[in-house]
Structures are given as C-alpha cells and as structure tokens.
mmCIF file of C-alpha atoms and ligand atoms in Angstrom:
data_model
loop_
_atom_site.group_PDB
_atom_site.id
_atom_site.type_symbol
_atom_site.label_atom_id
_atom_site.label_comp_id
_atom_site.label_asym_id
_atom_site.label_seq_id
_atom_site.Cartn_x
_atom_site.Cartn_y
_atom_site.Cartn_z
ATOM 1 C CA MET A 27 33.990 14.217 58.546
ATOM 2 C CA ALA A 28 36.230 13.621 56.163
ATOM 3 C CA ALA A 29 34.355 10.689 54.883
ATOM 4 C CA ALA A 30 30.804 13.264 55.084
ATOM 5 C CA ILE A 31 33.078 15.605 52.424
ATOM 6 C CA ARG A 32 34.105 13.048 50.513
ATOM 7 C CA LEU A 33 30.056 10.955 50.358
ATOM 8 C CA SER A 34 28.511 15.003 49.493
ATOM 9 C CA ARG A 35 30.586 14.902 46.390
ATOM 10 C CA LEU A 36 28.747 12.170 44.782
ATOM 11 C CA ASN A 37 25.870 14.938 43.797
ATOM 12 C CA LEU A 38 27.802 17.501 42.986
ATOM 13 C CA GLY A 39 25.734 18.661 39.676
ATOM 14 C CA LEU A 40 22.723 16.978 40.298
ATOM 15 C CA THR A 41 21.298 18.873 43.176
ATOM 16 C CA SER A 42 19.503 22.676 41.833
ATOM 17 C CA THR A 43 20.092 25.672 43.735
ATOM 18 C CA ASN A 44 20.397 23.134 46.882
ATOM 19 C CA PRO A 45 24.276 22.230 48.023
ATOM 20 C CA SER A 46 25.252 18.726 47.120
ATOM 21 C CA VAL A 47 25.400 18.066 51.655
ATOM 22 C CA ALA A 48 26.097 15.138 53.414
ATOM 23 C CA CYS A 49 25.190 13.842 56.999
ATOM 24 C CA LEU A 50 26.661 11.031 58.796
ATOM 25 C CA ILE A 51 25.244 9.383 61.652
ATOM 26 C CA VAL A 52 27.692 7.907 64.117
ATOM 27 C CA ARG A 53 27.408 6.028 67.312
ATOM 28 C CA ASP A 54 29.229 4.193 69.199
ATOM 29 C CA GLY A 55 32.025 4.555 66.392
ATOM 30 C CA VAL A 56 29.271 3.045 64.004
ATOM 31 C CA VAL A 57 28.257 4.795 60.928
ATOM 32 C CA VAL A 58 24.421 3.995 61.967
ATOM 33 C CA GLY A 59 22.730 6.532 58.691
ATOM 34 C CA SER A 60 24.538 8.021 56.142
ATOM 35 C CA ALA A 61 22.844 10.441 53.400
ATOM 36 C CA VAL A 62 23.842 12.993 50.710
ATOM 37 C CA THR A 63 21.467 15.544 49.188
ATOM 38 C CA ALA A 64 19.258 13.628 47.003
ATOM 39 C CA PRO A 65 19.267 14.829 43.131
ATOM 40 C CA GLY A 66 17.136 17.767 42.370
ATOM 41 C CA GLY A 67 17.807 19.392 46.225
ATOM 42 C CA ARG A 68 15.352 17.124 48.273
ATOM 43 C CA PRO A 69 15.124 15.774 50.513
ATOM 44 C CA HIS A 70 17.969 17.318 52.604
ATOM 45 C CA ALA A 71 20.911 14.224 53.387
ATOM 46 C CA GLU A 72 20.061 15.317 57.718
ATOM 47 C CA THR A 73 16.367 13.851 57.323
ATOM 48 C CA GLN A 74 17.820 10.661 54.743
ATOM 49 C CA ALA A 75 20.181 9.683 57.806
ATOM 50 C CA LEU A 76 17.791 9.984 60.614
ATOM 51 C CA ALA A 77 15.285 7.388 58.749
ATOM 52 C CA GLU A 78 18.370 5.074 57.839
ATOM 53 C CA ALA A 79 19.675 5.371 61.450
ATOM 54 C CA GLY A 80 16.135 5.106 62.674
ATOM 55 C CA ALA A 81 15.756 4.392 67.083
ATOM 56 C CA ALA A 82 20.020 4.106 66.830
ATOM 57 C CA ALA A 83 19.972 8.143 66.249
ATOM 58 C CA ARG A 84 19.590 8.923 70.257
ATOM 59 C CA GLY A 85 21.815 9.902 71.511
ATOM 60 C CA ALA A 86 24.683 9.857 68.493
ATOM 61 C CA THR A 87 26.562 12.302 66.438
ATOM 62 C CA ALA A 88 25.591 13.874 63.443
ATOM 63 C CA TYR A 89 28.713 14.806 60.726
ATOM 64 C CA VAL A 90 27.029 17.117 58.607
ATOM 65 C CA THR A 91 28.940 19.182 55.821
ATOM 66 C CA LEU A 92 26.966 22.071 56.061
ATOM 67 C CA GLU A 93 25.420 23.660 59.229
ATOM 68 C CA PRO A 94 21.981 22.466 58.619
ATOM 69 C CA CYS A 95 18.893 24.328 57.709
ATOM 70 C CA SER A 96 16.375 26.515 61.071
ATOM 71 C CA HIS A 97 13.950 27.804 57.917
ATOM 72 C CA HIS A 98 10.545 26.096 57.045
ATOM 73 C CA GLY A 99 11.285 25.923 52.840
ATOM 74 C CA LYS A 100 9.004 23.584 51.003
ATOM 75 C CA THR A 101 10.846 20.610 53.381
ATOM 76 C CA PRO A 102 11.038 21.152 57.713
ATOM 77 C CA PRO A 103 14.033 22.401 58.921
ATOM 78 C CA CYS A 104 16.913 19.818 59.552
ATOM 79 C CA SER A 105 17.674 21.435 62.808
ATOM 80 C CA GLU A 106 14.433 20.323 64.173
ATOM 81 C CA ALA A 107 14.358 16.595 62.198
ATOM 82 C CA LEU A 108 17.807 16.372 64.801
ATOM 83 C CA ILE A 109 16.120 17.476 68.207
ATOM 84 C CA ALA A 110 13.386 15.623 67.602
ATOM 85 C CA ALA A 111 15.942 12.381 66.776
ATOM 86 C CA GLY A 112 17.201 12.879 69.827
ATOM 87 C CA ILE A 113 21.079 13.409 68.402
ATOM 88 C CA ALA A 114 23.493 14.064 71.342
ATOM 89 C CA ARG A 115 26.215 16.295 69.659
ATOM 90 C CA VAL A 116 26.302 17.757 65.649
ATOM 91 C CA VAL A 117 29.715 18.670 63.844
ATOM 92 C CA VAL A 118 29.844 20.681 61.371
ATOM 93 C CA SER A 119 32.587 21.344 58.747
ATOM 94 C CA VAL A 120 31.354 25.194 57.106
ATOM 95 C CA THR A 121 28.325 27.405 58.425
ATOM 96 C CA ASP A 122 25.569 28.951 55.721
ATOM 97 C CA PRO A 123 26.012 31.793 54.130
ATOM 98 C CA ASP A 124 22.353 31.880 53.232
ATOM 99 C CA GLU A 125 20.949 34.842 55.837
ATOM 100 C CA ARG A 126 17.977 32.412 56.417
ATOM 101 C CA VAL A 127 20.598 30.412 58.524
ATOM 102 C CA ALA A 128 23.454 31.711 59.179
ATOM 103 C CA GLY A 129 24.090 30.480 62.802
ATOM 104 C CA ARG A 130 20.132 29.934 63.605
ATOM 105 C CA GLY A 131 20.619 26.268 62.571
ATOM 106 C CA LEU A 132 23.691 25.822 65.079
ATOM 107 C CA ALA A 133 21.770 28.074 67.650
ATOM 108 C CA MET A 134 18.337 25.898 66.877
ATOM 109 C CA LEU A 135 20.383 22.792 67.892
ATOM 110 C CA ARG A 136 22.489 24.711 70.993
ATOM 111 C CA ASP A 137 18.880 25.950 72.242
ATOM 112 C CA ALA A 138 17.748 22.414 72.651
ATOM 113 C CA GLY A 139 20.939 20.876 74.947
ATOM 114 C CA ILE A 140 22.605 19.668 71.806
ATOM 115 C CA ALA A 141 26.452 19.883 71.667
ATOM 116 C CA VAL A 142 27.736 21.542 68.648
ATOM 117 C CA GLU A 143 30.833 22.056 67.027
ATOM 118 C CA THR A 144 32.010 24.199 64.432
ATOM 119 C CA GLY A 145 34.217 24.327 61.591
ATOM 120 C CA VAL A 146 35.906 20.680 61.344
ATOM 121 C CA LEU A 147 37.880 20.490 58.093
ATOM 122 C CA GLU A 148 36.556 23.965 56.919
ATOM 123 C CA GLU A 149 38.636 24.313 54.035
ATOM 124 C CA ALA A 150 38.017 20.766 52.324
ATOM 125 C CA GLY A 151 34.316 21.353 52.887
ATOM 126 C CA ARG A 152 34.321 25.005 51.305
ATOM 127 C CA GLU A 153 36.307 23.168 48.782
ATOM 128 C CA ALA A 154 33.423 20.959 48.163
ATOM 129 C CA LEU A 155 31.092 23.626 48.800
ATOM 130 C CA ALA A 156 32.560 26.197 46.788
ATOM 131 C CA ALA A 157 30.129 26.415 44.046
ATOM 132 C CA TYR A 158 26.758 26.848 46.448
ATOM 133 C CA LEU A 159 28.795 29.392 49.089
ATOM 134 C CA ASN A 160 29.869 31.240 45.666
ATOM 135 C CA ARG A 161 26.569 31.495 44.382
ATOM 136 C CA GLN A 162 24.614 32.289 47.923
ATOM 137 C CA THR A 163 27.785 35.298 48.589
ATOM 138 C CA LYS A 164 28.416 36.827 44.421
ATOM 139 C CA LYS A 165 25.073 35.920 43.315
ATOM 140 C CA GLN A 166 26.817 33.895 40.828
ATOM 141 C CA PRO A 167 27.891 30.773 39.725
ATOM 142 C CA TYR A 168 31.530 29.192 40.488
ATOM 143 C CA VAL A 169 33.669 28.952 37.814
ATOM 144 C CA THR A 170 36.323 26.826 37.254
ATOM 145 C CA LEU A 171 38.583 27.157 34.517
ATOM 146 C CA LYS A 172 40.476 23.838 33.125
ATOM 147 C CA LEU A 173 42.579 24.097 30.463
ATOM 148 C CA ALA A 174 45.401 21.071 28.896
ATOM 149 C CA VAL A 175 48.408 22.462 28.086
ATOM 150 C CA SER A 176 51.544 21.033 26.094
ATOM 151 C CA ALA A 177 54.828 20.868 27.832
ATOM 152 C CA ASP A 178 55.159 24.104 26.446
ATOM 153 C CA GLY A 179 52.646 26.079 27.364
ATOM 154 C CA MET A 180 50.767 25.582 24.252
ATOM 155 C CA LEU A 181 46.718 24.791 24.007
ATOM 156 C CA GLY A 182 46.850 23.374 20.480
ATOM 157 C CA ARG A 183 48.040 23.908 16.919
ATOM 158 C CA LEU A 184 46.727 26.810 14.694
ATOM 159 C CA GLY A 185 44.304 25.718 11.924
ATOM 160 C CA GLU A 186 44.581 22.086 13.294
ATOM 161 C CA GLY A 187 41.100 21.230 15.498
ATOM 162 C CA GLN A 188 41.369 18.950 18.718
ATOM 163 C CA VAL A 189 45.000 18.702 19.117
ATOM 164 C CA ALA A 190 45.722 15.270 21.820
ATOM 165 C CA ILE A 191 47.791 16.789 24.368
ATOM 166 C CA THR A 192 47.286 15.034 27.454
ATOM 167 C CA GLY A 193 46.748 11.054 27.565
ATOM 168 C CA PRO A 194 43.007 8.606 28.202
ATOM 169 C CA VAL A 195 43.263 9.482 31.912
ATOM 170 C CA SER A 196 43.299 13.201 32.251
ATOM 171 C CA ARG A 197 41.218 12.795 29.991
ATOM 172 C CA GLY A 198 38.809 10.398 32.006
ATOM 173 C CA GLN A 199 39.331 13.099 34.356
ATOM 174 C CA VAL A 200 38.180 15.671 32.806
ATOM 175 C CA HIS A 201 34.735 13.972 31.998
ATOM 176 C CA VAL A 202 34.503 13.573 36.025
ATOM 177 C CA LEU A 203 34.737 17.134 36.465
ATOM 178 C CA ARG A 204 31.814 17.351 33.853
ATOM 179 C CA ALA A 205 29.251 15.317 35.466
ATOM 180 C CA GLU A 206 30.481 17.536 38.924
ATOM 181 C CA THR A 207 29.728 20.483 37.376
ATOM 182 C CA ASP A 208 26.181 22.199 36.390
ATOM 183 C CA ALA A 209 27.213 23.753 32.924
ATOM 184 C CA ILE A 210 30.141 24.372 30.405
ATOM 185 C CA LEU A 211 31.250 27.409 28.536
ATOM 186 C CA ILE A 212 33.250 27.525 25.535
ATOM 187 C CA GLY A 213 33.898 30.314 23.153
ATOM 188 C CA ILE A 214 32.889 29.702 19.230
ATOM 189 C CA GLY A 215 36.514 30.077 18.525
ATOM 190 C CA THR A 216 36.832 26.179 20.162
ATOM 191 C CA ALA A 217 33.275 25.283 19.190
ATOM 192 C CA LEU A 218 34.406 26.015 15.142
ATOM 193 C CA ALA A 219 38.061 24.607 15.182
ATOM 194 C CA ASP A 220 37.518 21.439 17.305
ATOM 195 C CA ASP A 221 33.960 20.560 16.983
ATOM 196 C CA PRO A 222 33.753 19.149 20.586
ATOM 197 C CA GLU A 223 30.673 17.573 22.252
ATOM 198 C CA LEU A 224 31.626 17.999 25.495
ATOM 199 C CA THR A 225 29.676 15.929 27.134
ATOM 200 C CA CYS A 226 30.500 13.662 29.984
ATOM 201 C CA ARG A 227 30.445 10.045 28.507
ATOM 202 C CA LEU A 228 32.281 7.728 30.749
ATOM 203 C CA PRO A 229 30.125 4.324 31.686
ATOM 204 C CA GLY A 230 27.372 5.332 33.658
ATOM 205 C CA LEU A 231 27.769 8.753 34.017
ATOM 206 C CA GLU A 232 26.587 9.953 30.646
ATOM 207 C CA ALA A 233 23.279 11.168 32.310
ATOM 208 C CA ARG A 234 24.913 14.036 33.855
ATOM 209 C CA SER A 235 26.069 15.939 31.117
ATOM 210 C CA PRO A 236 25.870 19.616 32.135
ATOM 211 C CA VAL A 237 24.235 22.319 30.347
ATOM 212 C CA ARG A 238 26.756 23.273 27.251
ATOM 213 C CA ILE A 239 27.262 27.151 26.673
ATOM 214 C CA VAL A 240 28.686 28.262 23.637
ATOM 215 C CA LEU A 241 29.996 32.583 23.894
ATOM 216 C CA ASP A 242 28.761 32.941 20.234
ATOM 217 C CA PRO A 243 28.597 36.912 19.034
ATOM 218 C CA ARG A 244 27.279 36.179 15.799
ATOM 219 C CA LEU A 245 25.838 33.046 15.816
ATOM 220 C CA GLU A 246 28.286 31.084 14.001
ATOM 221 C CA LEU A 247 27.449 27.616 15.999
ATOM 222 C CA PRO A 248 27.118 25.455 12.501
ATOM 223 C CA PRO A 249 23.356 23.068 12.473
ATOM 224 C CA ALA A 250 25.722 20.225 11.812
ATOM 225 C CA SER A 251 27.816 20.978 14.395
ATOM 226 C CA LYS A 252 27.543 17.984 17.289
ATOM 227 C CA LEU A 253 26.737 20.301 19.693
ATOM 228 C CA ALA A 254 24.039 21.512 17.538
ATOM 229 C CA GLN A 255 23.289 17.929 16.789
ATOM 230 C CA THR A 256 22.468 16.646 20.238
ATOM 231 C CA ALA A 257 20.706 19.933 21.409
ATOM 232 C CA GLN A 258 17.733 17.394 22.212
ATOM 233 C CA THR A 259 19.330 15.239 24.110
ATOM 234 C CA VAL A 260 21.443 17.859 26.247
ATOM 235 C CA PRO A 261 20.850 21.137 26.768
ATOM 236 C CA VAL A 262 22.863 23.939 24.369
ATOM 237 C CA ILE A 263 23.175 27.690 24.960
ATOM 238 C CA ALA A 264 24.252 29.546 22.352
ATOM 239 C CA VAL A 265 25.097 33.074 23.601
ATOM 240 C CA THR A 266 24.972 35.938 21.059
ATOM 241 C CA GLU A 267 25.244 39.554 21.457
ATOM 242 C CA ARG A 268 21.850 41.074 20.728
ATOM 243 C CA ASP A 269 18.860 40.645 17.953
ATOM 244 C CA ARG A 270 20.899 41.934 14.977
ATOM 245 C CA ARG A 271 18.088 42.514 12.888
ATOM 246 C CA ASP A 272 21.016 44.369 10.395
ATOM 247 C CA ASP A 273 22.344 40.920 9.827
ATOM 248 C CA PRO A 274 20.074 39.213 6.672
ATOM 249 C CA GLY A 275 21.183 35.982 8.056
ATOM 250 C CA PHE A 276 20.545 35.947 11.521
ATOM 251 C CA LEU A 277 16.940 35.172 11.897
ATOM 252 C CA ALA A 278 17.763 32.502 9.419
ATOM 253 C CA ARG A 279 20.424 30.849 12.121
ATOM 254 C CA GLN A 280 18.508 31.347 14.868
ATOM 255 C CA ALA A 281 15.814 29.432 13.251
ATOM 256 C CA ALA A 282 18.132 26.947 12.353
ATOM 257 C CA LEU A 283 19.692 26.385 15.274
ATOM 258 C CA GLU A 284 16.121 26.770 17.609
ATOM 259 C CA ALA A 285 14.673 23.840 15.393
ATOM 260 C CA LEU A 286 17.607 21.939 16.640
ATOM 261 C CA GLY A 287 16.504 22.570 20.047
ATOM 262 C CA VAL A 288 19.090 24.711 20.514
ATOM 263 C CA GLU A 289 18.541 28.122 22.938
ATOM 264 C CA VAL A 290 19.775 31.076 21.822
ATOM 265 C CA LEU A 291 20.264 33.370 24.588
ATOM 266 C CA ILE A 292 20.529 37.364 23.754
ATOM 267 C CA CYS A 293 23.478 38.576 26.305
ATOM 268 C CA ASP A 294 27.047 40.154 25.655
ATOM 269 C CA PRO A 295 28.516 37.518 25.585
ATOM 270 C CA ARG A 296 31.746 39.974 26.429
ATOM 271 C CA LYS A 297 30.078 40.910 29.308
ATOM 272 C CA LEU A 298 30.361 38.185 31.316
ATOM 273 C CA ASP A 299 29.631 39.411 35.164
ATOM 274 C CA ALA A 300 25.909 40.112 33.658
ATOM 275 C CA LEU A 301 26.274 36.889 31.964
ATOM 276 C CA LEU A 302 27.301 35.112 34.974
ATOM 277 C CA THR A 303 24.602 36.825 36.886
ATOM 278 C CA ALA A 304 21.866 35.704 34.702
ATOM 279 C CA LEU A 305 23.023 32.120 34.490
ATOM 280 C CA ALA A 306 22.575 31.927 38.467
ATOM 281 C CA THR A 307 18.625 32.913 37.937
ATOM 282 C CA ARG A 308 18.441 30.031 36.079
ATOM 283 C CA GLY A 309 20.043 27.942 38.405
ATOM 284 C CA ILE A 310 23.689 27.568 37.541
ATOM 285 C CA SER A 311 26.003 27.674 40.441
ATOM 286 C CA SER A 312 28.856 25.626 38.782
ATOM 287 C CA LEU A 313 30.412 26.539 35.687
ATOM 288 C CA LEU A 314 33.538 24.503 33.891
ATOM 289 C CA VAL A 315 35.229 26.941 31.551
ATOM 290 C CA GLU A 316 37.232 24.889 28.177
ATOM 291 C CA GLY A 317 38.166 26.977 26.437
ATOM 292 C CA GLY A 318 39.796 28.457 23.682
ATOM 293 C CA ALA A 319 42.071 30.986 24.641
ATOM 294 C CA ARG A 320 40.678 33.686 23.754
ATOM 295 C CA THR A 321 37.563 32.859 26.506
ATOM 296 C CA ALA A 322 39.754 32.002 29.104
ATOM 297 C CA GLN A 323 41.814 35.162 29.164
ATOM 298 C CA SER A 324 38.299 36.724 29.343
ATOM 299 C CA PHE A 325 37.789 35.153 31.985
ATOM 300 C CA LEU A 326 40.895 36.018 33.833
ATOM 301 C CA ASP A 327 41.006 39.325 33.220
ATOM 302 C CA ALA A 328 37.194 39.908 34.513
ATOM 303 C CA GLY A 329 38.566 38.175 37.738
ATOM 304 C CA LEU A 330 36.043 35.558 37.714
ATOM 305 C CA VAL A 331 37.713 32.570 37.936
ATOM 306 C CA GLY A 332 37.542 30.654 41.327
ATOM 307 C CA ARG A 333 39.546 27.318 40.564
ATOM 308 C CA ILE A 334 42.083 26.520 37.404
ATOM 309 C CA SER A 335 42.545 23.084 36.947
ATOM 310 C CA LEU A 336 46.110 22.690 34.526
ATOM 311 C CA PHE A 337 46.235 19.759 32.985
ATOM 312 C CA THR A 338 49.936 19.401 30.962
ATOM 313 C CA GLY A 339 51.187 16.562 28.605
ATOM 314 C CA PRO A 340 54.529 15.462 28.265
ATOM 315 C CA LYS A 341 54.778 16.918 24.645
ATOM 316 C CA ALA A 342 56.198 20.311 23.365
ATOM 317 C CA ILE A 343 53.969 21.691 20.426
ATOM 318 C CA GLY A 344 56.912 24.459 19.707
ATOM 319 C CA LYS A 345 55.905 27.118 16.753
ATOM 320 C CA ASP A 346 52.459 27.607 15.488
ATOM 321 C CA GLY A 347 51.028 26.719 18.920
ATOM 322 C CA VAL A 348 47.990 28.790 20.241
ATOM 323 C CA ALA A 349 49.618 29.955 23.582
ATOM 324 C CA SER A 350 47.077 29.629 26.593
ATOM 325 C CA PRO A 351 47.404 32.054 29.856
ATOM 326 C CA PHE A 352 50.129 29.605 30.818
ATOM 327 C CA VAL A 353 53.346 29.548 28.539
ATOM 328 C CA SER A 354 56.520 28.810 30.696
ATOM 329 C CA GLY A 355 53.926 27.710 33.389
ATOM 330 C CA ARG A 356 53.645 31.420 35.164
ATOM 331 C CA MET A 357 50.242 31.884 37.488
ATOM 332 C CA PRO A 358 48.216 34.327 37.448
ATOM 333 C CA ASP A 359 48.734 36.750 40.569
ATOM 334 C CA GLY A 360 46.049 35.808 43.012
ATOM 335 C CA PHE A 361 45.951 31.919 42.800
ATOM 336 C CA SER A 362 47.775 29.406 44.761
ATOM 337 C CA LEU A 363 48.343 25.433 44.137
ATOM 338 C CA ARG A 364 46.493 23.986 45.807
ATOM 339 C CA HIS A 365 46.857 20.235 44.657
ATOM 340 C CA THR A 366 48.959 18.500 42.302
ATOM 341 C CA ALA A 367 48.266 15.069 40.890
ATOM 342 C CA ARG A 368 49.497 12.081 38.311
ATOM 343 C CA TYR A 369 47.814 11.384 35.638
ATOM 344 C CA GLY A 370 49.791 8.585 33.567
ATOM 345 C CA ALA A 371 52.796 11.042 32.214
ATOM 346 C CA ASP A 372 50.241 14.002 32.753
ATOM 347 C CA VAL A 373 49.882 16.380 35.640
ATOM 348 C CA LEU A 374 47.400 18.181 37.066
ATOM 349 C CA GLN A 375 47.738 21.212 39.250
ATOM 350 C CA GLU A 376 44.804 22.626 40.410
ATOM 351 C CA TYR A 377 44.655 26.633 41.444
ATOM 352 C CA GLU A 378 42.339 28.396 43.910
ATOM 353 C CA ARG A 379 41.902 32.388 43.776
ATOM 354 C CA ASP A 380 43.013 33.384 47.028
ATOM 355 C CA ASP A 381 39.907 34.967 48.591
HETATM 356 N N1 NAP D 24 44.016 22.561 25.504
HETATM 357 C C1 NAP D 24 42.651 23.136 25.552
HETATM 358 O O1 NAP D 24 42.419 23.002 26.623
HETATM 359 C C2 NAP D 24 41.455 23.319 24.963
HETATM 360 C C3 NAP D 24 40.305 23.519 24.866
HETATM 361 C C4 NAP D 24 39.913 25.031 23.638
HETATM 362 C C5 NAP D 24 40.484 24.852 23.265
HETATM 363 N N2 NAP D 24 41.112 24.723 22.373
HETATM 364 C C6 NAP D 24 41.926 25.429 21.415
HETATM 365 O O2 NAP D 24 41.572 27.034 21.363
HETATM 366 C C7 NAP D 24 41.469 27.463 19.920
HETATM 367 C C8 NAP D 24 40.789 28.486 19.930
HETATM 368 O O3 NAP D 24 40.935 29.456 20.442
HETATM 369 P P1 NAP D 24 40.284 30.850 20.604
HETATM 370 O O4 NAP D 24 41.018 31.563 21.338
HETATM 371 O O5 NAP D 24 40.433 30.981 18.821
HETATM 372 O O6 NAP D 24 38.746 30.655 20.102
HETATM 373 P P2 NAP D 24 37.503 30.832 21.655
HETATM 374 O O7 NAP D 24 38.451 31.886 23.046
HETATM 375 O O8 NAP D 24 36.575 29.330 21.816
HETATM 376 O O9 NAP D 24 36.788 31.315 20.987
HETATM 377 C C9 NAP D 24 36.966 32.792 20.929
HETATM 378 C C10 NAP D 24 35.895 33.487 20.176
HETATM 379 O O10 NAP D 24 35.011 33.452 20.667
HETATM 380 C C11 NAP D 24 34.174 35.002 20.779
HETATM 381 N N3 NAP D 24 33.876 35.293 22.232
HETATM 382 C C12 NAP D 24 32.810 36.089 22.305
HETATM 383 N N4 NAP D 24 32.333 36.168 24.097
HETATM 384 C C13 NAP D 24 33.754 36.124 24.548
HETATM 385 C C14 NAP D 24 34.768 36.833 25.402
HETATM 386 N N5 NAP D 24 33.794 36.827 26.481
HETATM 387 N N6 NAP D 24 35.757 36.120 25.459
HETATM 388 C C15 NAP D 24 36.358 35.915 24.290
HETATM 389 N N7 NAP D 24 36.120 35.470 23.496
HETATM 390 C C16 NAP D 24 34.372 35.570 23.187
HETATM 391 C C17 NAP D 24 35.253 35.692 19.991
HETATM 392 O O11 NAP D 24 34.621 36.762 19.618
HETATM 393 P P3 NAP D 24 35.287 37.805 18.761
HETATM 394 O O12 NAP D 24 35.814 37.405 17.256
HETATM 395 O O13 NAP D 24 34.355 38.950 18.365
HETATM 396 O O14 NAP D 24 36.829 38.181 19.423
HETATM 397 C C18 NAP D 24 36.160 34.677 18.838
HETATM 398 O O15 NAP D 24 34.826 34.392 18.296
HETATM 399 C C19 NAP D 24 41.491 26.113 18.850
HETATM 400 O O16 NAP D 24 42.776 26.072 18.481
HETATM 401 C C20 NAP D 24 41.111 24.886 20.169
HETATM 402 O O17 NAP D 24 41.746 23.589 19.970
HETATM 403 C C21 NAP D 24 42.216 24.143 23.432
#
C-alpha cells in the first residue's frame, strides 16, 4: 500500500475532478500490474492495472488507494472490472465519501466473494487524497499555505521585492508542490512587490504549472507583469471586487488584461469562503496559497487552511522585515506538526489541521 500511495502522487494536479488513485495488482509477491488515474481523470487506475496484469490477475490481490467505484459514470464501475478479472482479495486504504460510492464498491466486492480489507495506511492515504476528500465533503478546494520565513519569522524586507530567504533545494521543492496543485493564489501586494511568475520550472515538469490566481480588489495587476504577460500559456485569474463602474479606469484596465488572456473574475476577494466554493465548481480541488502576509492571515483567520508548509531559512532579517503570521515559531491553534525535512540549510515543517 505504501508503494501504491507513492504512485498515486504521480498524477496529483492532473486528474481534473477525479482523484489521483493508484492500483497495484500483486500475485505471489510479484507486482503484475500497476497504474495511476490517467491525466484528465480517465481511465481509472484499476482498469489500467488489470489490463497490464491480464490473466495473471486471476487469484491476485489488488491494492487500491481509494475504494473502487461502484456506479456507472462515464466508465463502467471498477468493482465490476475487479470481479470480472477474478481478483481474490482487495486491499483499500481510504473509503470513498462520494455518495454514489460510499461503501457500495466494497459491498459489491464482498458480495462477489472477494476478501476485502480497508483502512490500510489510512492516514497516509488520506494525506495523498486530501484535495479530493476535501472537495467531496466541503465542496471547496484543499488549501495548502506555503510560506518561506527567515530565522526570525519574516517573509521579506519592506519595499525590496523578492528577497531570497531559502536556498535552491527548497525552491525546487516548492516547484514540486506547484506541480501537484490545481491552482496557486497570491494577494495583489505580492504581485506588485515581487512580480512573480508562479510557474513550475523544474525540467520536464513545465507543463504542470497550475492556474494562477491573484486577489486583486481594485484590478491593479499591471499588464506588463510576468503573470499577465504569460497568461496565454498558463492561465491567470484576477479576482476583483465587483464591476467598478464608478472607477473610470476599471473597464480600460479590465480590457487591457483580458486582451493579454487574463480572466477577470468578479467575486469579492475578501469573501474567501464563497470564492473557494466558486473555484471548486470549476474543478479546482487543490489550492496553494503563496502569500503574502495579509493573504496568509486572511486564510488562517477564515479557518480555510488545511496544511501549512513552512520553509525556514537560516538567516534573520531583523527590523524592516515583513512579519509572517508565524513570528517566533508559534503555530496557530488547531494544527499539528506532521513532517519535518531539511533542504540544505533550510527546514521544512508541515502542519496539518487537526479536524
Ligand atoms: N516569503 C514568502 O513566502 C512570501 C510569499 C509571498 C509574499 N511575500 C512578501 O510579502 C509581501 C507582500 O505581503 P502583503 O501582505 O503586503 O500582500 P498580499 O497579502 O500579497 O496582498 C495584500 C493585498 O491583497 C488584497 N486582498 C484582496 N483580498 C484579500 C484577502 N482576502 N485577504 C488579504 N488581502 C486581500 C489586499 O487588499 P486591501 O489593500 O484592500 O486590504 C491588499 O491590497 C511582499 O514583501 C512579498 O515579498 C513573501
């Protein structure tokens, strides 16, 4: 199951509204078929792994990270495919909260005489499926708040634009996070101060750059910014308060951004709860919030953060620093430390929300 969970991460951020699930078919201790949900969400992992296993699937064990589906959607149910292939035992990490499945997939397998075990490595399985599970149960994307802070908890230096706080290994890791995520979000303060591109620039993973979203109440994103200039290649959404007909320059700014391919979404950027619901209806299941300070604080205050990825660099910034919500290493209540890693001179601490 650990191997299946690792494999399932391969297509995170690529499977649209479907979860990225992995399936391993094991016969006499040998993996005879393995697959992960295909980009776009179809075909599912089970049918691909069964096809690879062929006749060797008869009498084998299938390890699946999420309960096999039981409903006739755009594809026939995976439970039926497992039964038809003669699988003897199915081991599942997480049961599916989708009301069309919710235990029915397991019941179908048991009714067919297949031995079924569930809840295997469930914590790790839930972590890999966090975005899907969150969207199913809360109808909102799963929010990861990523921040890089100096040794004294600062995000940057006032008026200095991007300040290198962490080293190249951490920055590479952030690009991996981007590759696994459906959308990245920042506040307009960061867009103006840093002019970031927010793409995934790891060799070979460039095509996995997520949609980029800017909370921009007054529609101030400059047409010359890297975000606007690259909107034709990687989508950019500027979330703005309302149709500001009283603001004479609004329509011209909107037209200039739209001509570059930026989508202007009229949805109050301060009502984050409603914004997240709107993003979920567009199929966005995971959202990486990359700051700045005020945006990070609003997401925390609204109780919308599921995971915090806190990268801490070795140097202090001191006075003139832009304070992060985590000065002096204090974590917000309701989060627990799950992982710690070292990337060169930096430390990553990953916190998960307790509920
Ligand atoms: N180290 C890091 O990880 C990191 C990451 C990103 C940025 N930064 C640094 O952070 C600094 C920028 O931080 P910041 O706090 O000034 O900017 P910010 O959070 O990026 O943006 C704040 C702006 O967004 C608007 N906004 C719209 N909806 C919002 C909402 N729901 N919550 C909060 N703001 C919302 C605010 O509008 P109003 O003005 O109307 O409130 C404000 O103009 C820069 O120095 C940048 O270099 C560091």
